[in-house]
PDB file of C-alpha atoms in Angstrom:
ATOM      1  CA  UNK M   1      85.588  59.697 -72.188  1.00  0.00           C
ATOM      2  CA  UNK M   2      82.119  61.920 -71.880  1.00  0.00           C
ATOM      3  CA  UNK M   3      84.598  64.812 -70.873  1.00  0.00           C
ATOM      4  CA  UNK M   4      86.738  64.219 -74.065  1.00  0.00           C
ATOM      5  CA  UNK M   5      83.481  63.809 -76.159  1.00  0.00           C
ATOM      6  CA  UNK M   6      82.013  67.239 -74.635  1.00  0.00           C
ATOM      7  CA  UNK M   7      85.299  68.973 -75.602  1.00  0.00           C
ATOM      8  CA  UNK M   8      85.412  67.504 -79.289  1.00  0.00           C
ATOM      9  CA  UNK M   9      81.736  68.559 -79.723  1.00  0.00           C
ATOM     10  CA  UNK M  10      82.028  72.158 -78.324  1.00  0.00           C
ATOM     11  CA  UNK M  11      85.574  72.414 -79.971  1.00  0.00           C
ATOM     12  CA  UNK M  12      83.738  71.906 -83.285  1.00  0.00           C
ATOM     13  CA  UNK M  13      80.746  73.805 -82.835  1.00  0.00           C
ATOM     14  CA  UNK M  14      82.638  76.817 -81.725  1.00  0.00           C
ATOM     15  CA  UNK M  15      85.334  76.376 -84.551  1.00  0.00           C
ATOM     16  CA  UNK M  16      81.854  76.103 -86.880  1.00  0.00           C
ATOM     17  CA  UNK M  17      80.681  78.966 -86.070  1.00  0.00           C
ATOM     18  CA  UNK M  18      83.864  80.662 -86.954  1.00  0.00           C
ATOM     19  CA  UNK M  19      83.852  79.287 -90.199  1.00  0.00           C
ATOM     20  CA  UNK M  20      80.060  79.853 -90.810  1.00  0.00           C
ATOM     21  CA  UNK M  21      80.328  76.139 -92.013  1.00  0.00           C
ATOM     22  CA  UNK M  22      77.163  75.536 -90.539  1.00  0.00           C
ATOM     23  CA  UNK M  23      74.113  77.477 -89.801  1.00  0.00           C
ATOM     24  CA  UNK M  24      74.190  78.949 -86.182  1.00  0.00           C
ATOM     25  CA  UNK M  25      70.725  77.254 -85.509  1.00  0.00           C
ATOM     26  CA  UNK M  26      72.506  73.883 -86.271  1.00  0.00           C
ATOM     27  CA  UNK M  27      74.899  74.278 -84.082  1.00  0.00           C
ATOM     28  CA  UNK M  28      72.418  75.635 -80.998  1.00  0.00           C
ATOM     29  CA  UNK M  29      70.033  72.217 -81.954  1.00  0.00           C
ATOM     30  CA  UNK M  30      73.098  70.434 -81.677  1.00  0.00           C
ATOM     31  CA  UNK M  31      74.574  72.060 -78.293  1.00  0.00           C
ATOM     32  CA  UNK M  32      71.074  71.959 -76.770  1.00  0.00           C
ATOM     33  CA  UNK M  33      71.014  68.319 -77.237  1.00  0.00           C
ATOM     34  CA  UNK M  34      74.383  67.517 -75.514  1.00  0.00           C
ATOM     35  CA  UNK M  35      73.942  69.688 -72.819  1.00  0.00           C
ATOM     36  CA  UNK M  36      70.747  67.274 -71.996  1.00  0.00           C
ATOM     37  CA  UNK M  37      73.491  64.624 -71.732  1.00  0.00           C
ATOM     38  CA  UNK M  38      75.112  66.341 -68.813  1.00  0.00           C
ATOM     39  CA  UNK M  39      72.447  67.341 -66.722  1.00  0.00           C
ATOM     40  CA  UNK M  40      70.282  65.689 -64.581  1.00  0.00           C
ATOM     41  CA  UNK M  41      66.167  65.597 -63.552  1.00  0.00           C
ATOM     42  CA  UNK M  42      64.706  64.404 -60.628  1.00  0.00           C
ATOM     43  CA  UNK M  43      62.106  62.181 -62.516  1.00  0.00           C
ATOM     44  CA  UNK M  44      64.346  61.067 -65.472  1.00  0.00           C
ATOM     45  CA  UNK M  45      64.671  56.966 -64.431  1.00  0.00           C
ATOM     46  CA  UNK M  46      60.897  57.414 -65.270  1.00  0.00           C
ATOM     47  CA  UNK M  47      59.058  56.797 -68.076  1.00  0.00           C
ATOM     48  CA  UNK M  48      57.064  59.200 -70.523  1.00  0.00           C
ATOM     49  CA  UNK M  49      58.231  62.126 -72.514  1.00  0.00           C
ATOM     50  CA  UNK M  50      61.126  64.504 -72.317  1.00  0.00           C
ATOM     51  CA  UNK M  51      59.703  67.677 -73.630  1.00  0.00           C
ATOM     52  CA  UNK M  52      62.015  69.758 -75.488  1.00  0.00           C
ATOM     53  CA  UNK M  53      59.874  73.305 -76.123  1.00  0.00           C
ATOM     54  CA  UNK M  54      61.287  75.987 -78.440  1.00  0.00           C
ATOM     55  CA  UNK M  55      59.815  79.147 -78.448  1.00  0.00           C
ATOM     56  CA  UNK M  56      60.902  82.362 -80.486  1.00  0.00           C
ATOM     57  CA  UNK M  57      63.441  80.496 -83.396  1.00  0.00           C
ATOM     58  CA  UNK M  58      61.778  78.281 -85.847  1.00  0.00           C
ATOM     59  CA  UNK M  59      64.816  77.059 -87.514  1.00  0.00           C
ATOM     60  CA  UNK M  60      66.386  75.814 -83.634  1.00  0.00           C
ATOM     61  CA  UNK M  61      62.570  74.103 -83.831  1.00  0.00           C
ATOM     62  CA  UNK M  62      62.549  72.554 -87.168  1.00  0.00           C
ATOM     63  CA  UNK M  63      66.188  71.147 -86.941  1.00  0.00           C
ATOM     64  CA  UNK M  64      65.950  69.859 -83.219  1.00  0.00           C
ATOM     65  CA  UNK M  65      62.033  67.922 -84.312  1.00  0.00           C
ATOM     66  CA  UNK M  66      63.875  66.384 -87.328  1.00  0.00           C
ATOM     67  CA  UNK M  67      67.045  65.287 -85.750  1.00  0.00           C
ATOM     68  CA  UNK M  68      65.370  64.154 -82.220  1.00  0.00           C
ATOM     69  CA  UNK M  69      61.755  64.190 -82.151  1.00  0.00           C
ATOM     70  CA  UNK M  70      60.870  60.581 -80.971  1.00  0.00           C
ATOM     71  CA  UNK M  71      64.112  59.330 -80.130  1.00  0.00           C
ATOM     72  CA  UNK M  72      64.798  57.537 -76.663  1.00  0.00           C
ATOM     73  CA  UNK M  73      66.297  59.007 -73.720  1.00  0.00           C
ATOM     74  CA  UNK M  74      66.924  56.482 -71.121  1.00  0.00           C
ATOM     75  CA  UNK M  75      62.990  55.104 -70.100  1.00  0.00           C
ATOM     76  CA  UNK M  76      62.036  58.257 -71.805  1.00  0.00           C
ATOM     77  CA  UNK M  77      61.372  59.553 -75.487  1.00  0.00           C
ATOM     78  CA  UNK M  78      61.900  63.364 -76.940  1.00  0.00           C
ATOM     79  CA  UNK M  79      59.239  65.297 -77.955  1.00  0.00           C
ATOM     80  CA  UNK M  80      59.819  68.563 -79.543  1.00  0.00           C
ATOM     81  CA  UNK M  81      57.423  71.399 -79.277  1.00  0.00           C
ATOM     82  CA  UNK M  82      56.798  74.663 -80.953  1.00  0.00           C
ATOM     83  CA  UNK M  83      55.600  76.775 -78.117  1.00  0.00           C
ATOM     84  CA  UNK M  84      53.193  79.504 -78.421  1.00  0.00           C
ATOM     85  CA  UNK M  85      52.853  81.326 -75.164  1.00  0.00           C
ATOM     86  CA  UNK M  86      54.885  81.364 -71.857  1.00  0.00           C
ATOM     87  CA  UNK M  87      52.222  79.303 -69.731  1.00  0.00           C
ATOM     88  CA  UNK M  88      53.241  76.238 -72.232  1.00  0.00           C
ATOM     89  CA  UNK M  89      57.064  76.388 -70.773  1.00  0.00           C
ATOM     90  CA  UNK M  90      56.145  74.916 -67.806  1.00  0.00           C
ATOM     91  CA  UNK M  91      55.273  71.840 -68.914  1.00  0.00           C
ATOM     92  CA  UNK M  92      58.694  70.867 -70.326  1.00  0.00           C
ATOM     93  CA  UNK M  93      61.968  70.042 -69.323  1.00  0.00           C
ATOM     94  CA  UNK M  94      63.941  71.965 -71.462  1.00  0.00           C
ATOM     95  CA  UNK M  95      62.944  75.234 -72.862  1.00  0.00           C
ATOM     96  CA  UNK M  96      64.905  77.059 -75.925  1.00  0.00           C
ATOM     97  CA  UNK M  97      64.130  80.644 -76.076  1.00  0.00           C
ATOM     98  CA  UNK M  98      65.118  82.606 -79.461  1.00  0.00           C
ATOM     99  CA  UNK M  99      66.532  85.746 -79.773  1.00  0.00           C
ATOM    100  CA  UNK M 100      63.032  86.846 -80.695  1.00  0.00           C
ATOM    101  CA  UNK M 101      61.516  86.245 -77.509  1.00  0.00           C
ATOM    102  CA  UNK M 102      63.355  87.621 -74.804  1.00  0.00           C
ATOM    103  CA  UNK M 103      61.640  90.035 -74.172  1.00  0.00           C
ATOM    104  CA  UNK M 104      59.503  87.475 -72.250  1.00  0.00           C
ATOM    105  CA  UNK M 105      61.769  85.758 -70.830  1.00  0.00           C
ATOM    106  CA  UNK M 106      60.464  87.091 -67.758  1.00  0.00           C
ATOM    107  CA  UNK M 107      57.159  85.541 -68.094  1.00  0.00           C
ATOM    108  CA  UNK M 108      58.512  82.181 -68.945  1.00  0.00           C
ATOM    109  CA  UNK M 109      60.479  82.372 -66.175  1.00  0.00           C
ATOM    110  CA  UNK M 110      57.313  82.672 -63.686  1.00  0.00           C
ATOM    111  CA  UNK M 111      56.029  80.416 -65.919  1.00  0.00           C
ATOM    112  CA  UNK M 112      58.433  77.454 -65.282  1.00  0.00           C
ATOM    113  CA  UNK M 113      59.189  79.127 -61.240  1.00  0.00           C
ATOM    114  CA  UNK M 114      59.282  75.961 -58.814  1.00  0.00           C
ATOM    115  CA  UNK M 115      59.605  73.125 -61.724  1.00  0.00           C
ATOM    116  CA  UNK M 116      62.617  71.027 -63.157  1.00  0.00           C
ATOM    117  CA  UNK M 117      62.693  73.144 -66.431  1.00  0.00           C
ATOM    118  CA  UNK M 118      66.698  74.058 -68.072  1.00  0.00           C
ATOM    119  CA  UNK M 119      65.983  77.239 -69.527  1.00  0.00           C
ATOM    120  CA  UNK M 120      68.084  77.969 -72.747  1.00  0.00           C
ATOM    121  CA  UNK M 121      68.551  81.111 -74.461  1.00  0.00           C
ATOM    122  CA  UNK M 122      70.364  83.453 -76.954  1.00  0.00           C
ATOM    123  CA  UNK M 123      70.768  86.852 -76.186  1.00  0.00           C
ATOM    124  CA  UNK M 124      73.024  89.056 -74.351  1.00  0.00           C
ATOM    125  CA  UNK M 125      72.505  89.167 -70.527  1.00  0.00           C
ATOM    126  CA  UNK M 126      70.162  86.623 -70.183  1.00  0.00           C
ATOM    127  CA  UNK M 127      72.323  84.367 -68.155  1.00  0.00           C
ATOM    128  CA  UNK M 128      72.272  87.521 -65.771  1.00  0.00           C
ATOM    129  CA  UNK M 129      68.842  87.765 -65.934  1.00  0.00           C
ATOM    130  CA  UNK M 130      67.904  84.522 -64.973  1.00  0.00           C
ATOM    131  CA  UNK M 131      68.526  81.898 -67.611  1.00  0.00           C
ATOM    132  CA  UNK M 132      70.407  78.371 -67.090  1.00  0.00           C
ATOM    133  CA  UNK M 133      72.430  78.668 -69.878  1.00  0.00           C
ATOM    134  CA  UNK M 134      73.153  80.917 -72.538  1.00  0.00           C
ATOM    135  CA  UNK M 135      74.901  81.278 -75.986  1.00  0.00           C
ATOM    136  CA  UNK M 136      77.139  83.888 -76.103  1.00  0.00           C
ATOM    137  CA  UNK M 137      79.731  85.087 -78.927  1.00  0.00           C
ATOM    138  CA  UNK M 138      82.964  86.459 -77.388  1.00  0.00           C
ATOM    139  CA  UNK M 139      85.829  87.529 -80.052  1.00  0.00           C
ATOM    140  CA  UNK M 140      83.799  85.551 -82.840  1.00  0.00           C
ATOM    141  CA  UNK M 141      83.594  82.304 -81.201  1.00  0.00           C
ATOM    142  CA  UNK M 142      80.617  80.230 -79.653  1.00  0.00           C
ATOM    143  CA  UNK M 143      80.402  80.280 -75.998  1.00  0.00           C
ATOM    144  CA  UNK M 144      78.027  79.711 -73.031  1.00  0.00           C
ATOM    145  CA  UNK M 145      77.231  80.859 -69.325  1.00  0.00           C
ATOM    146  CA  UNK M 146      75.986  78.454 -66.728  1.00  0.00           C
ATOM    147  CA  UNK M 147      73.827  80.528 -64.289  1.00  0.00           C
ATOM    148  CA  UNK M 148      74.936  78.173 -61.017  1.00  0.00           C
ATOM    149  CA  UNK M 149      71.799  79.683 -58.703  1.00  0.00           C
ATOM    150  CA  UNK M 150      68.882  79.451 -61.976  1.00  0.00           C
ATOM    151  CA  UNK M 151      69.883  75.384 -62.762  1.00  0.00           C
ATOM    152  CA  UNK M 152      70.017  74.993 -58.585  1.00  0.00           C
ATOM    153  CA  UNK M 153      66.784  76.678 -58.242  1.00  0.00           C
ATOM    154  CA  UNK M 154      65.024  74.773 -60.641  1.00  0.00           C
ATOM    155  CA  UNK M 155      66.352  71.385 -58.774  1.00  0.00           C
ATOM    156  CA  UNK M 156      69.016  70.262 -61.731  1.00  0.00           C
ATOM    157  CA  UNK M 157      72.148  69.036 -60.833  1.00  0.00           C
ATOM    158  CA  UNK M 158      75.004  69.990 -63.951  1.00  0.00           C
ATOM    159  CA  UNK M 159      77.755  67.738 -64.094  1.00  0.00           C
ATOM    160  CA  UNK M 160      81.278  68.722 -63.444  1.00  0.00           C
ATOM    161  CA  UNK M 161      82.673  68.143 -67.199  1.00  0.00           C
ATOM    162  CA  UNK M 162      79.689  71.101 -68.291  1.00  0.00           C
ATOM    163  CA  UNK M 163      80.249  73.507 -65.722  1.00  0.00           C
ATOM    164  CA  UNK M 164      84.343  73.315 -66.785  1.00  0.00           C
ATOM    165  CA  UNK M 165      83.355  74.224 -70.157  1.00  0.00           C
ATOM    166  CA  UNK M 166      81.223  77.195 -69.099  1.00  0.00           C
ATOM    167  CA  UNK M 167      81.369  81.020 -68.110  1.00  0.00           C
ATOM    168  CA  UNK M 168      80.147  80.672 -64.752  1.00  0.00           C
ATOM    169  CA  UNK M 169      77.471  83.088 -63.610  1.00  0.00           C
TER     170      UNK M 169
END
């Protein structure tokens, strides 16, 4: 059922895209979100917050605070943060980097080195360089890459049903 659920939802975002039905930072809040569903933190059965930084897009920020700020996630709640600087990336457990800000991806990187932190971006070659996943548009349609050695590095495990859907790296 999850698997059939990931499928639907990619299907759609993908075919979105395509039809420019919906703005791309829509569809990245909304991807960003389910991907959450299929991976896995050491800490998550406790409780607190599940800090969801965004750095480098405001409109991926502004969608993904209005849509999920506050909501529960198992013992936990989401918070969704506007980050300012690399140093704040390593104090959440997902981190969205905009096309903006790759260029320091490589300081967020360091910055989140040895921590739990899915790193998320949008750019081409960043799943190369280093990045859990990545949006990528191949022949006008919404895709991703899974960087296997990033998400095992920073201690995530991905579940099966993701890593089918993905361009392995």
């Amino acid at each position: 059922m999850k698997r059939l659920f990931l499928t639907a939802l990619v299907a759609v975002a993908m075919g979105t895209v395509v039809a420019q039905e919906r703005p791309t930072h829509e569809i990245h809040a909304a991807m960003l979100y389910n991907f959450i569903k299929y991976v896995q933190w050491p800490n998550e059965s406790e409780p607190g917050e599940f800090v969801v930084g965004v750095i480098g897009d405001e409109n991926v920020f502004n969608t993904l605070k209005q849509w999920y700020d506050g909501k529960p996630k198992g013992t936990k709640k989401y918070v969704i943060k506007n980050l300012h600087s690399a140093d704040e990336a390593g104090n959440c457990q997902v981190v969205y980097i905009g096309k903006s800000k790759n260029r320091d991806f490589d300081n967020i990187k360091t910055s989140v080195t040895g921590k739990s932190v899915l790193t998320i971006t949008d750019g081409s070659g960043m799943g190369q360089k280093g990045s859990c996943i990545n949006f990528k548009v191949i022949d006008g349609k919404l895709k991703f890459e899974l960087n296997q050695t990033s998400v095992g590095s920073s201690n995530l495990k991905v579940s099966s049903q993701l890593s089918s859907m993905a361009i392995l790296i």
